[in-house]
Coordinates of C-alpha atoms in Angstrom, one line a residue:
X1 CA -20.2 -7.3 16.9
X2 CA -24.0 -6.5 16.8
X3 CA -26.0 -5.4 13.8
X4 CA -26.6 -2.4 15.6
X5 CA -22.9 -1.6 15.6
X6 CA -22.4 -2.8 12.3
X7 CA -24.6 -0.1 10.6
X8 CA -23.7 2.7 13.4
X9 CA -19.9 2.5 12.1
X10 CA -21.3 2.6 8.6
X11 CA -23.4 4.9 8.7
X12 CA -21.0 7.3 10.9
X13 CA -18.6 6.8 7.8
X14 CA -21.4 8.0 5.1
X15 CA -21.7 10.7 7.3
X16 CA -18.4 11.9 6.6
X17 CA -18.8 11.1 3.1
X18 CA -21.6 13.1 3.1
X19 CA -20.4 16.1 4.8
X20 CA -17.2 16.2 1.9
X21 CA -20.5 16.9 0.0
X22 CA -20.1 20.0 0.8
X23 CA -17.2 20.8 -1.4
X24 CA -19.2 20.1 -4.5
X25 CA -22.5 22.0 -3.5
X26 CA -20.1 24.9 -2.9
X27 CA -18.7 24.9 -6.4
X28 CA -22.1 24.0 -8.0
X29 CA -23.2 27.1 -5.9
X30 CA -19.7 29.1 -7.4
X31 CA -20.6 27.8 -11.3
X32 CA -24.5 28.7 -11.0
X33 CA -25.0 25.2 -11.3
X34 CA -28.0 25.1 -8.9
X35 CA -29.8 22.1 -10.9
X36 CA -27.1 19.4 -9.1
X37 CA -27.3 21.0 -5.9
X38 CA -30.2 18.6 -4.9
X39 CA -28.2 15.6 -5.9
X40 CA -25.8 16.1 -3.0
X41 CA -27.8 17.5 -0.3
X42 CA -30.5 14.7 -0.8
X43 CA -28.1 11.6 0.2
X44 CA -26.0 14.0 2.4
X45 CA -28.6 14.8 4.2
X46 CA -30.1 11.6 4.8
X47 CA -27.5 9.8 5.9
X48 CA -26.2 12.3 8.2
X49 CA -29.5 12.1 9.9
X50 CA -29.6 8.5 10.3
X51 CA -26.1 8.6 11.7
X52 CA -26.8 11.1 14.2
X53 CA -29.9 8.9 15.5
X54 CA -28.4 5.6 15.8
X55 CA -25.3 8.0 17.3
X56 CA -28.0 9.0 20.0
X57 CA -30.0 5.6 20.5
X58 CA -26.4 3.7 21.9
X59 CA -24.4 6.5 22.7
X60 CA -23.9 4.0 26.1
X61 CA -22.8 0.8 24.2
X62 CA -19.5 0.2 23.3
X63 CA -18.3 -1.2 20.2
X64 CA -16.1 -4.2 19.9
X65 CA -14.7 -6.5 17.3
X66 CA -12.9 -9.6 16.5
X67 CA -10.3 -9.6 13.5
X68 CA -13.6 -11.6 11.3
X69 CA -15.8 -9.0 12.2
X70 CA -13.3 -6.2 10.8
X71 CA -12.9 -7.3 7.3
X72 CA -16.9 -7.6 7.2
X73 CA -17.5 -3.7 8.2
X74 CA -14.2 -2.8 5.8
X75 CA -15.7 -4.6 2.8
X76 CA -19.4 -2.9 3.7
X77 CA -17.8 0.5 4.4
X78 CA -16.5 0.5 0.8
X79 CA -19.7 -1.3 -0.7
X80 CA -21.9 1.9 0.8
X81 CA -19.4 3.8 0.1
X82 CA -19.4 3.4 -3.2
X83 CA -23.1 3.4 -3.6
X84 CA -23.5 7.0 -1.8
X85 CA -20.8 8.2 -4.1
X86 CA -22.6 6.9 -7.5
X87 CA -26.2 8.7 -6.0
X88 CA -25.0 12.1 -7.5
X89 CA -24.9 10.9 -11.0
X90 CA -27.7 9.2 -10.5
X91 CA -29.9 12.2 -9.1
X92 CA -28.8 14.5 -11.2
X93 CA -29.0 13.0 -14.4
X94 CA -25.5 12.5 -15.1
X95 CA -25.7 8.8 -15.7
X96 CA -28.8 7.4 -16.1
X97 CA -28.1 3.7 -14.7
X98 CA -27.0 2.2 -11.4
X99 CA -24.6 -0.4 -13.6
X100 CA -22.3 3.1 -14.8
X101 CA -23.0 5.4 -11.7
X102 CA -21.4 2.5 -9.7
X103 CA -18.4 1.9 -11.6
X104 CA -17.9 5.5 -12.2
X105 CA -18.3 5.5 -8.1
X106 CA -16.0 2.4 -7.2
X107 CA -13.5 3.9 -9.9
X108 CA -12.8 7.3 -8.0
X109 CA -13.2 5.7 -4.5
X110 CA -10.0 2.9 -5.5
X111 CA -8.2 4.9 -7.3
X112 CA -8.9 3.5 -10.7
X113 CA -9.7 6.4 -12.7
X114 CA -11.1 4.2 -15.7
X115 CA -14.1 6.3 -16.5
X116 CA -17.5 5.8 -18.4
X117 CA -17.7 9.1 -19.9
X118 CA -16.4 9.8 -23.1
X119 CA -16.8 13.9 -22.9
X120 CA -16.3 15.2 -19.3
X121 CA -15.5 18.7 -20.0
X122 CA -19.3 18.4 -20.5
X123 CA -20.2 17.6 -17.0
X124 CA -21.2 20.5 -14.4
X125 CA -18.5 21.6 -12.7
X126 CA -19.8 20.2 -9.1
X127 CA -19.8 16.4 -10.3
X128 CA -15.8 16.5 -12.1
X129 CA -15.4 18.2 -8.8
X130 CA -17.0 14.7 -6.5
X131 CA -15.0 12.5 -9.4
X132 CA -12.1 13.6 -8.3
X133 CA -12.4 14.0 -4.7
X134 CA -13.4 10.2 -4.3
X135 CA -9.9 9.8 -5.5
X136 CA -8.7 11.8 -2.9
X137 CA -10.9 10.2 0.5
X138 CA -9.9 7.0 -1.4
X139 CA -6.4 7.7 -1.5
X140 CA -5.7 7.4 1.6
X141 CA -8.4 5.5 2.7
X142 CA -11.7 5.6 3.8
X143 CA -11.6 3.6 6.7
X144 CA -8.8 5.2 8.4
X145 CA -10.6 8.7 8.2
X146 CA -13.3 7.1 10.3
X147 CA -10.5 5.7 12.3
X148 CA -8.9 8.6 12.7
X149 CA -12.0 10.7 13.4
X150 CA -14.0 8.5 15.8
X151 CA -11.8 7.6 19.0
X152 CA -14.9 5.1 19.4
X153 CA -13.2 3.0 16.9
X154 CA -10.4 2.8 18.7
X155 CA -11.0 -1.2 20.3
X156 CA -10.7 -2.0 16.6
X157 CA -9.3 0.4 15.2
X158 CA -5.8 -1.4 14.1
X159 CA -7.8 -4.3 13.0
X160 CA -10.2 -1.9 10.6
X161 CA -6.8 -0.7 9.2
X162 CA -5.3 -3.8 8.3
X163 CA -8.1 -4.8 6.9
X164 CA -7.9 -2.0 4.3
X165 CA -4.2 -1.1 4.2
X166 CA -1.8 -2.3 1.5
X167 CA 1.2 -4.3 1.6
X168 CA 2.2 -7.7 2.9
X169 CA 3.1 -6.3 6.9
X170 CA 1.1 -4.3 8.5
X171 CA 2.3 -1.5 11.5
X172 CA 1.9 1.5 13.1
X173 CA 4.1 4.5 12.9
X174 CA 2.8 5.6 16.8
X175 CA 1.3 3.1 19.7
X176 CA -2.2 4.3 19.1
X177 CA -3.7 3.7 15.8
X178 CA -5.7 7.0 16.0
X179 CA -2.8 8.8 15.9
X180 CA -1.2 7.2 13.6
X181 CA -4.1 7.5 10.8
X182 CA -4.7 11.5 11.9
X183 CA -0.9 11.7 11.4
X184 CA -1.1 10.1 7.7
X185 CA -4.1 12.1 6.7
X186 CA -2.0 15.2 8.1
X187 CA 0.8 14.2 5.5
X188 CA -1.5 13.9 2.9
X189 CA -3.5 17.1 3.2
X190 CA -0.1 18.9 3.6
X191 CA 1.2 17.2 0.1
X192 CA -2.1 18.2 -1.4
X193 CA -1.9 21.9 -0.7
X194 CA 1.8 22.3 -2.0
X195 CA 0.8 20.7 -5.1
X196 CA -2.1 22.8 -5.4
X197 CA -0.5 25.9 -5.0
X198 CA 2.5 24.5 -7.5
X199 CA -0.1 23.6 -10.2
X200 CA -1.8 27.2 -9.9
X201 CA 1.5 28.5 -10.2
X202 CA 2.4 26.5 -13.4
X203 CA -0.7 28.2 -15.1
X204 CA -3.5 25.7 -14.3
X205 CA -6.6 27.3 -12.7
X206 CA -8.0 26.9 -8.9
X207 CA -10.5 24.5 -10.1
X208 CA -8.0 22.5 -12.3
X209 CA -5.3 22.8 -9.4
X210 CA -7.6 21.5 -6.9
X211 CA -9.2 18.7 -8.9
X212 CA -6.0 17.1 -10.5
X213 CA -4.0 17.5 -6.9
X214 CA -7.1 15.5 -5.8
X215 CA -6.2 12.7 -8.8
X216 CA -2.7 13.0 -8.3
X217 CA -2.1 12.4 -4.2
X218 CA -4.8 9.9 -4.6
X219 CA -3.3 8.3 -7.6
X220 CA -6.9 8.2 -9.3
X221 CA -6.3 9.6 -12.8
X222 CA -9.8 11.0 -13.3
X223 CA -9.3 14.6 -15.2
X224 CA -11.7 17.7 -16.0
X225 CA -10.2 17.4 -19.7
X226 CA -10.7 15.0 -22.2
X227 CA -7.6 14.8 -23.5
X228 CA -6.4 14.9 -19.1
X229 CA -3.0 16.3 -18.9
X230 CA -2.3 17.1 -22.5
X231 CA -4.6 19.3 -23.0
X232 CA -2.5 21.6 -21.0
X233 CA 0.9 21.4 -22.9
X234 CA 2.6 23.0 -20.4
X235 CA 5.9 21.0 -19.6
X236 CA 6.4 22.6 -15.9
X237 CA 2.5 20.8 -15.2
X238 CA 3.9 17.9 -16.7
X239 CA 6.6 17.9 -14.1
X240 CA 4.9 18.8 -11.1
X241 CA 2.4 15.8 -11.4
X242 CA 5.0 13.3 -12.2
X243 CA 6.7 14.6 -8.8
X244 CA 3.7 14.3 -7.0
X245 CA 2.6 10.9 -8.7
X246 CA 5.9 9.3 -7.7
X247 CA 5.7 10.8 -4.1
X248 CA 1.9 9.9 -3.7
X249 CA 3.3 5.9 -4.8
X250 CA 6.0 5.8 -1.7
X251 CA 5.1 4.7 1.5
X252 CA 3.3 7.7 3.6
X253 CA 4.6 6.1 6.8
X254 CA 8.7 7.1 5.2
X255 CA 7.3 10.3 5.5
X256 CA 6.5 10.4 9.1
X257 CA 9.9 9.4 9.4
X258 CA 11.6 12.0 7.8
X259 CA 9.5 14.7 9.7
X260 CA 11.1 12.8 12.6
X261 CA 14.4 13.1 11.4
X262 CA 14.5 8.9 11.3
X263 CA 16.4 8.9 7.9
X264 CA 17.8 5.5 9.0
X265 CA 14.9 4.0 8.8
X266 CA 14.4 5.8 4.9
X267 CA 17.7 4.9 4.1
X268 CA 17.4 1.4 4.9
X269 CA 14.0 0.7 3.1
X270 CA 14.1 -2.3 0.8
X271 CA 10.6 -1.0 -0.7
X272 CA 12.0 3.0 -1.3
X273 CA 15.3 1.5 -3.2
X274 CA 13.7 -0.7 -5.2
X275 CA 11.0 2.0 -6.3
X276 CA 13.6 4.3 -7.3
X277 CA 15.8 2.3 -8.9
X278 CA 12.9 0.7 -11.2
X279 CA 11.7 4.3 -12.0
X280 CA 15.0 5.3 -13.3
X281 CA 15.9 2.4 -15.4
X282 CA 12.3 2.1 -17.0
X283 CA 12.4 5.8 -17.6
X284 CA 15.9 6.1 -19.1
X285 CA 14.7 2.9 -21.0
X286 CA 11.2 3.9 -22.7
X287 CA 13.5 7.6 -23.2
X288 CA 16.0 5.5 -26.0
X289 CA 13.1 4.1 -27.5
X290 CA 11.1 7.2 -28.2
X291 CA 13.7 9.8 -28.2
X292 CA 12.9 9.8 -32.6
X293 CA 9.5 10.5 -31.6
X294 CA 10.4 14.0 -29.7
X295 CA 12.1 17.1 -31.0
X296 CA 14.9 16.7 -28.6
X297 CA 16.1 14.1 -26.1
X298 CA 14.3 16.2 -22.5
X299 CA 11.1 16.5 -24.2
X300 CA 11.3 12.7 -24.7
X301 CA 12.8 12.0 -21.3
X302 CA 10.0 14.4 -19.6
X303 CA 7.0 12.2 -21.5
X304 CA 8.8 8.7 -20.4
X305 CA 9.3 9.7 -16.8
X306 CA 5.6 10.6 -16.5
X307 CA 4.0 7.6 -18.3
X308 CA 6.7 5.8 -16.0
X309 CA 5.1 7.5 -13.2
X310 CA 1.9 7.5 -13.9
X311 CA 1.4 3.9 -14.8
X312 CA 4.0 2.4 -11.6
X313 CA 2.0 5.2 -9.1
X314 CA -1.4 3.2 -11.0
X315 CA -2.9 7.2 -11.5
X316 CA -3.6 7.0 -14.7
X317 CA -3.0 10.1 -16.7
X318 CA -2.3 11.1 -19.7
X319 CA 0.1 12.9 -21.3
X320 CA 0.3 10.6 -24.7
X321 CA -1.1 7.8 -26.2
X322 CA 2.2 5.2 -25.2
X323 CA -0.2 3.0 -27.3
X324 CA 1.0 4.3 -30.8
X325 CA 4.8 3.9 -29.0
X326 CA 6.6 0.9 -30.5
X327 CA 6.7 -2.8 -28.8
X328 CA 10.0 -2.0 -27.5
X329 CA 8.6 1.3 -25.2
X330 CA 5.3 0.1 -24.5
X331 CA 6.5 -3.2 -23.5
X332 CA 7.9 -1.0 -20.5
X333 CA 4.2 0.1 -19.7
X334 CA 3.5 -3.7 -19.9
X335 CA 5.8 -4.5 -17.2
X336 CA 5.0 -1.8 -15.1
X337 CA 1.7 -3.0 -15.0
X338 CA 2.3 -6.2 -12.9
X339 CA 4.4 -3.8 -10.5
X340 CA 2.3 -0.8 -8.7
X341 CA 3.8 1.7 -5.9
X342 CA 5.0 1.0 -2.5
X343 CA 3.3 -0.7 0.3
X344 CA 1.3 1.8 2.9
X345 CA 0.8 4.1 -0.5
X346 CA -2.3 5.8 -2.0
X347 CA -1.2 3.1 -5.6
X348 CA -2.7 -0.4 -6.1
X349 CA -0.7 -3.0 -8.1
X350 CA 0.9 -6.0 -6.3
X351 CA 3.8 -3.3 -4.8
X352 CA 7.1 -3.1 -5.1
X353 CA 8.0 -4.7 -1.9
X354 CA 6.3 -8.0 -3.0
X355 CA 8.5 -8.4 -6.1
X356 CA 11.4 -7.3 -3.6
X357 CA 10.4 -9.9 -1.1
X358 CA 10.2 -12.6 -4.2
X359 CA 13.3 -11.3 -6.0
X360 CA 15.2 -12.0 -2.3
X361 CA 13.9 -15.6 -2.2
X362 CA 14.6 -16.4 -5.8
X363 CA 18.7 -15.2 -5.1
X364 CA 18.5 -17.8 -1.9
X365 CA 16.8 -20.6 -3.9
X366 CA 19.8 -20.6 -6.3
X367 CA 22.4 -20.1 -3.5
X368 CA 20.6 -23.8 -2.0
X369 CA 21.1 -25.3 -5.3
X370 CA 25.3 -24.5 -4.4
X371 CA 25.0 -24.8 -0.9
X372 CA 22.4 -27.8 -0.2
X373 CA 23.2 -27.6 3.7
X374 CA 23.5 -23.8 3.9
X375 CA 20.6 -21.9 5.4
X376 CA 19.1 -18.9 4.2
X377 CA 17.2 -15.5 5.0
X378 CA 16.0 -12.5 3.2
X379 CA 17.0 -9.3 4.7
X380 CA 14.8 -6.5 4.2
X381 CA 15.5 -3.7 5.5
X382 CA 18.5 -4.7 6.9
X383 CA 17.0 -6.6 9.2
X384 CA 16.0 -10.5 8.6
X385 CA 12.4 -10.8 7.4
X386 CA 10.2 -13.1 8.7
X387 CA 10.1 -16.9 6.7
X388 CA 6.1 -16.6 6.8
X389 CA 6.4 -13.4 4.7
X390 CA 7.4 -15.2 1.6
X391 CA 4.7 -18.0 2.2
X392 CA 2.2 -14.7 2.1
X393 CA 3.6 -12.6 -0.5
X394 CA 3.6 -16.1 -3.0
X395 CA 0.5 -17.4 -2.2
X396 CA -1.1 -13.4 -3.1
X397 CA 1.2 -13.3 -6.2
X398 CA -0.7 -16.1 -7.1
X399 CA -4.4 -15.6 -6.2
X400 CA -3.7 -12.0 -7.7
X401 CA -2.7 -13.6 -11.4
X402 CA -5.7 -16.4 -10.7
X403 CA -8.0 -13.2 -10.8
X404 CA -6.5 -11.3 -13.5
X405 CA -6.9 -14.4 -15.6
X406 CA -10.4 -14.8 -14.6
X407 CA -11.1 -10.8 -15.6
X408 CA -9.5 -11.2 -19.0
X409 CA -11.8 -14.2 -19.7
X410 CA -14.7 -11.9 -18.7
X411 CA -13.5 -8.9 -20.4
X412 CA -13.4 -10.7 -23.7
X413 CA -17.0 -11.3 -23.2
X414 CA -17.2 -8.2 -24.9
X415 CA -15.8 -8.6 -28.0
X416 CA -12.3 -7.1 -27.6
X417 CA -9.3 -8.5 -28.5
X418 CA -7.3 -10.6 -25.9
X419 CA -4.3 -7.8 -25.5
X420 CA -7.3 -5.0 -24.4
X421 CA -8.9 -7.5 -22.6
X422 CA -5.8 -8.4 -21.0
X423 CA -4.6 -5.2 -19.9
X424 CA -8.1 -3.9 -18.8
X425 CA -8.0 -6.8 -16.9
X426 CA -4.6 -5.5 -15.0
X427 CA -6.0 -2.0 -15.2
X428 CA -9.1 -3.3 -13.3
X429 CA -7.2 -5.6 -10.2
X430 CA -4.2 -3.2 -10.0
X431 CA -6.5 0.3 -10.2
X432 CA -4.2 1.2 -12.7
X433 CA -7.1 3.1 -14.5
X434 CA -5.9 2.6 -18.8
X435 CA -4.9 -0.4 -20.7
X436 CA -3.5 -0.8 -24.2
X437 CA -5.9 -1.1 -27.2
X438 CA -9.1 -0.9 -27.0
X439 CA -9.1 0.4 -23.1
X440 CA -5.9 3.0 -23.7
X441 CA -5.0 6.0 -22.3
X442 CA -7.4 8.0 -24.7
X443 CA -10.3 5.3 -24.3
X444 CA -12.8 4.7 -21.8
X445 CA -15.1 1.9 -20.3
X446 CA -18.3 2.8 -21.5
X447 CA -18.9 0.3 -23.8
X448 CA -18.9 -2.5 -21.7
X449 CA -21.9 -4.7 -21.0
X450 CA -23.7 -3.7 -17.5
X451 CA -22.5 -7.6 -16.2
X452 CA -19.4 -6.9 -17.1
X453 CA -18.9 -3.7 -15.3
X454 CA -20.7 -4.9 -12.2
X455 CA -17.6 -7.6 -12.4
X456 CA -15.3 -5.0 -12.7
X457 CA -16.1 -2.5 -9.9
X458 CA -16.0 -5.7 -7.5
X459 CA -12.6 -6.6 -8.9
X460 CA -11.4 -2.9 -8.1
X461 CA -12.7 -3.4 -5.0
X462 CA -11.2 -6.2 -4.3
X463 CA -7.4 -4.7 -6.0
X464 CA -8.1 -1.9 -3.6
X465 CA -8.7 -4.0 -0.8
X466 CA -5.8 -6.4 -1.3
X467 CA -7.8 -9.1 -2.9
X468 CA -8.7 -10.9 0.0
X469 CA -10.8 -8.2 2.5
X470 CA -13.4 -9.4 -0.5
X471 CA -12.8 -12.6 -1.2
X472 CA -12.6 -14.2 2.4
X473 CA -16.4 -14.1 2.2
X474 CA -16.4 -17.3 -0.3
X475 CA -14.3 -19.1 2.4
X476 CA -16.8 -21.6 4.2
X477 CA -14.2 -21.6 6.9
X478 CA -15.1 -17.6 7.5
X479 CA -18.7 -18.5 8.4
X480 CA -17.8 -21.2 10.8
X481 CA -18.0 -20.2 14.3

């Protein structure tokens, strides 16, 4: 791939970015906030114009890639990304240092939703607006929006998506990746609207709909109230997002299959069993220890389920502080932590499928322990999986632990204790979004040194990314030709 190439892809994916700009210019232009208008339509514009030139200049050369050259324009793509989406704090005041505007960025692009501000019912309307709709283009990915946007992409296409997609296997639901992302995104917009009108319905406002349907499908957890979803104490709103939090954590391509009328291939899913079943039994669980905290036992039932879901989907909101819960609830959070959604979902985390993968492998370990001669395969499924997969699956169990270990070293840099270093250090790799202690569900990242959060928005990067789209680049074998 060219260097030409290189930055037309890019740029053509800022362009996109930069045409969502519209959504906030039109609610600044709806609140009377003209003053942040500029902050938008200065990068937007910009970049859209560069894009359309290199577009021009080799309209006649075709773009190709090997699989090296795809995790290079993947990691850049979220890199600018990233940078474009922390210019409208920057412009307009907001934040006044690249260090914040960047995390604040990199936090609504993976899905984070750890935040630097400490008041954001403060902020104009248009830029809670951009926070969470990074969450949303995000979500789903970035990438694949280019893919499925720019048939020009398709040589590489599939190679662009498994560069950014979660999960150990990678697949399409259709022969041509194209499709297949345009089919996704389809999903995902429909999802979007029904919770939308749902929320609107439950009381919340158009603005407030839109914004936390944007945080929810894209499992972000970035709010428009400082105290997020409490502030609405509405228990049907409760509800509705921990629906949408659990749907947005399953696998978007079990959806395709249900449209289909493939409820085999549902039925069947390792991934989808294992999801559900760990929901229930940590919900039911956290429900026995807290139910003396609640007037009655559904009140207490309806706040487990959606810190179950909120913290397993990695969104991130709030509807208490499980930090003031006892040891024996919060440990629940704890373990949820190391966990995340599916595979092919808008959540970060290792994924359920992993542990499943793992879990599989550790039965048949014992069984060779009885049975030295026997031989051995997982079934996921119900089919065999592949012997390489568990090779894969330990060796990123590992490097994914390494890191966190790493980020709690750096977190305690800080000053915190090891417990909120620890867990901001899960938050961080698994774009969970809070921690426990001095990162919780009511606390936020500002206080961090500048070094530390420049660590930390490549880390999410890098959870986003499944660890090694980033880290390949340290490899000396990756620059070898």
């Amino acid at each position: 791939m060219t260097v030409f190439s290189f930055f037309k892809i890019n740029f053509f994916l800022l362009a996109i970015i930069s045409i969502s700009f519209l959504l906030p210019i039109a609610v600044a232009l709806y609140y009377g906030e003209f003053e942040v208008i500029h902050a938008f339509a200065l990068p937007g514009v910009f970049c859209v114009i560069v894009a359309f030139i290199l577009a021009l200049v080799g309209k006649k050369k075709k773009i190709s890639m090997i699989p090296k050259d795809s995790y290079i324009v993947v990691a850049a793509a979220w890199g600018f990304a990233s940078f474009l989406g922390a210019s409208p704090f920057l412009i307009s005041g907001t934040i006044d240092n690249l260090a914040d505007a960047f995390f604040e960025s990199v936090s609504g692009f993976t899905t984070t939703g750890a935040t630097i501000f400490s008041d954001v019912e403060s902020l104009p309307h248009a830029i809670n607006f951009w926070r969470c709709q990074m969450h949303w283009l995000g979500g789903m990915g970035i990438v694949a929006l280019t893919v499925a946007l720019m048939p020009l992409l398709g040589v590489g296409g599939f190679q662009l998506i498994k560069a950014e997609t979660t999960g150990p296997e990678k697949g399409k639901v259709t022969p041509k990746i194209a499709t297949t992302a345009k089919i996704l995104w389809f999903i995902y917009l429909a999802l979007t609207v029904i919770q939308i009108i749902l929320l609107k319905i439950a009381g919340m406002s158009w603005f407030d709909a839109i914004c936390h349907s944007f945080s929810t499908l894209g499992t972000g957890g970035f709010s428009t109230k400082n105290t997020s979803i409490t502030f609405y104490n509405s228990p049907a709103i409760e509800w509705i997002i921990t629906i949408f939090m659990i749907l947005a954590g399953v696998n978007f391509s079990l959806y395709y299959f249900l449209v289909r009328g493939k409820l085999g291939e549902i039925i069947h899913n390792s991934e989808i069993k294992a999801y559900i079943g760990i929901i229930l039994v940590t919900g039911i669980g956290i429900t026995f220890f807290i139910s003396d905290l609640y007037p009655t036992l559904s009140d207490a039932f309806r706040i487990a389920m959606f810190q179950v879901a909120t913290i397993i989907s990695t969104t991130g909101f709030a509807s208490a502080d499980f930090a003031l819960w006892s040891s024996s609830a919060t440990i629940f959070i704890l373990l949820l932590m190391f966990i995340g959604g599916c595979s092919g979902s808008t959540a970060g985390g290792i994924k359920v499928i992993r542990w499943v993968v793992l879990s599989k492998q550790t039965e048949n370990e014992v069984k060779k322990l009885l049975h030295p001669h026997g031989i051995f395969t997982i079934q996921l499924n119900g089919r065999v999986g592949r012997k390489d997969v568990v090779f894969s699956v330990a060796a990123f169990v590992f490097f994914y632990f390494f890191l966190t270990m790493i980020t709690t070293a750096v977190a305690t840099l800080s000053g915190i204790d090891l417990i909120s270093s620890f867990t901001a250090a899960l938050a961080m790799i698994g774009n969970i979004g809070p921690g426990l202690g001095a990162v919780g569900p009511v606390e936020n990242f500002g206080f961090f040194e500048s070094g530390i959060k420049w660590w930390f928005s490549f880390i999410m990067l890098a959870g986003r990314l499944e660890l090694y789209t980033m880290f390949i680049f340290f490899m000396p074998s990756f620059w070898k030709k």
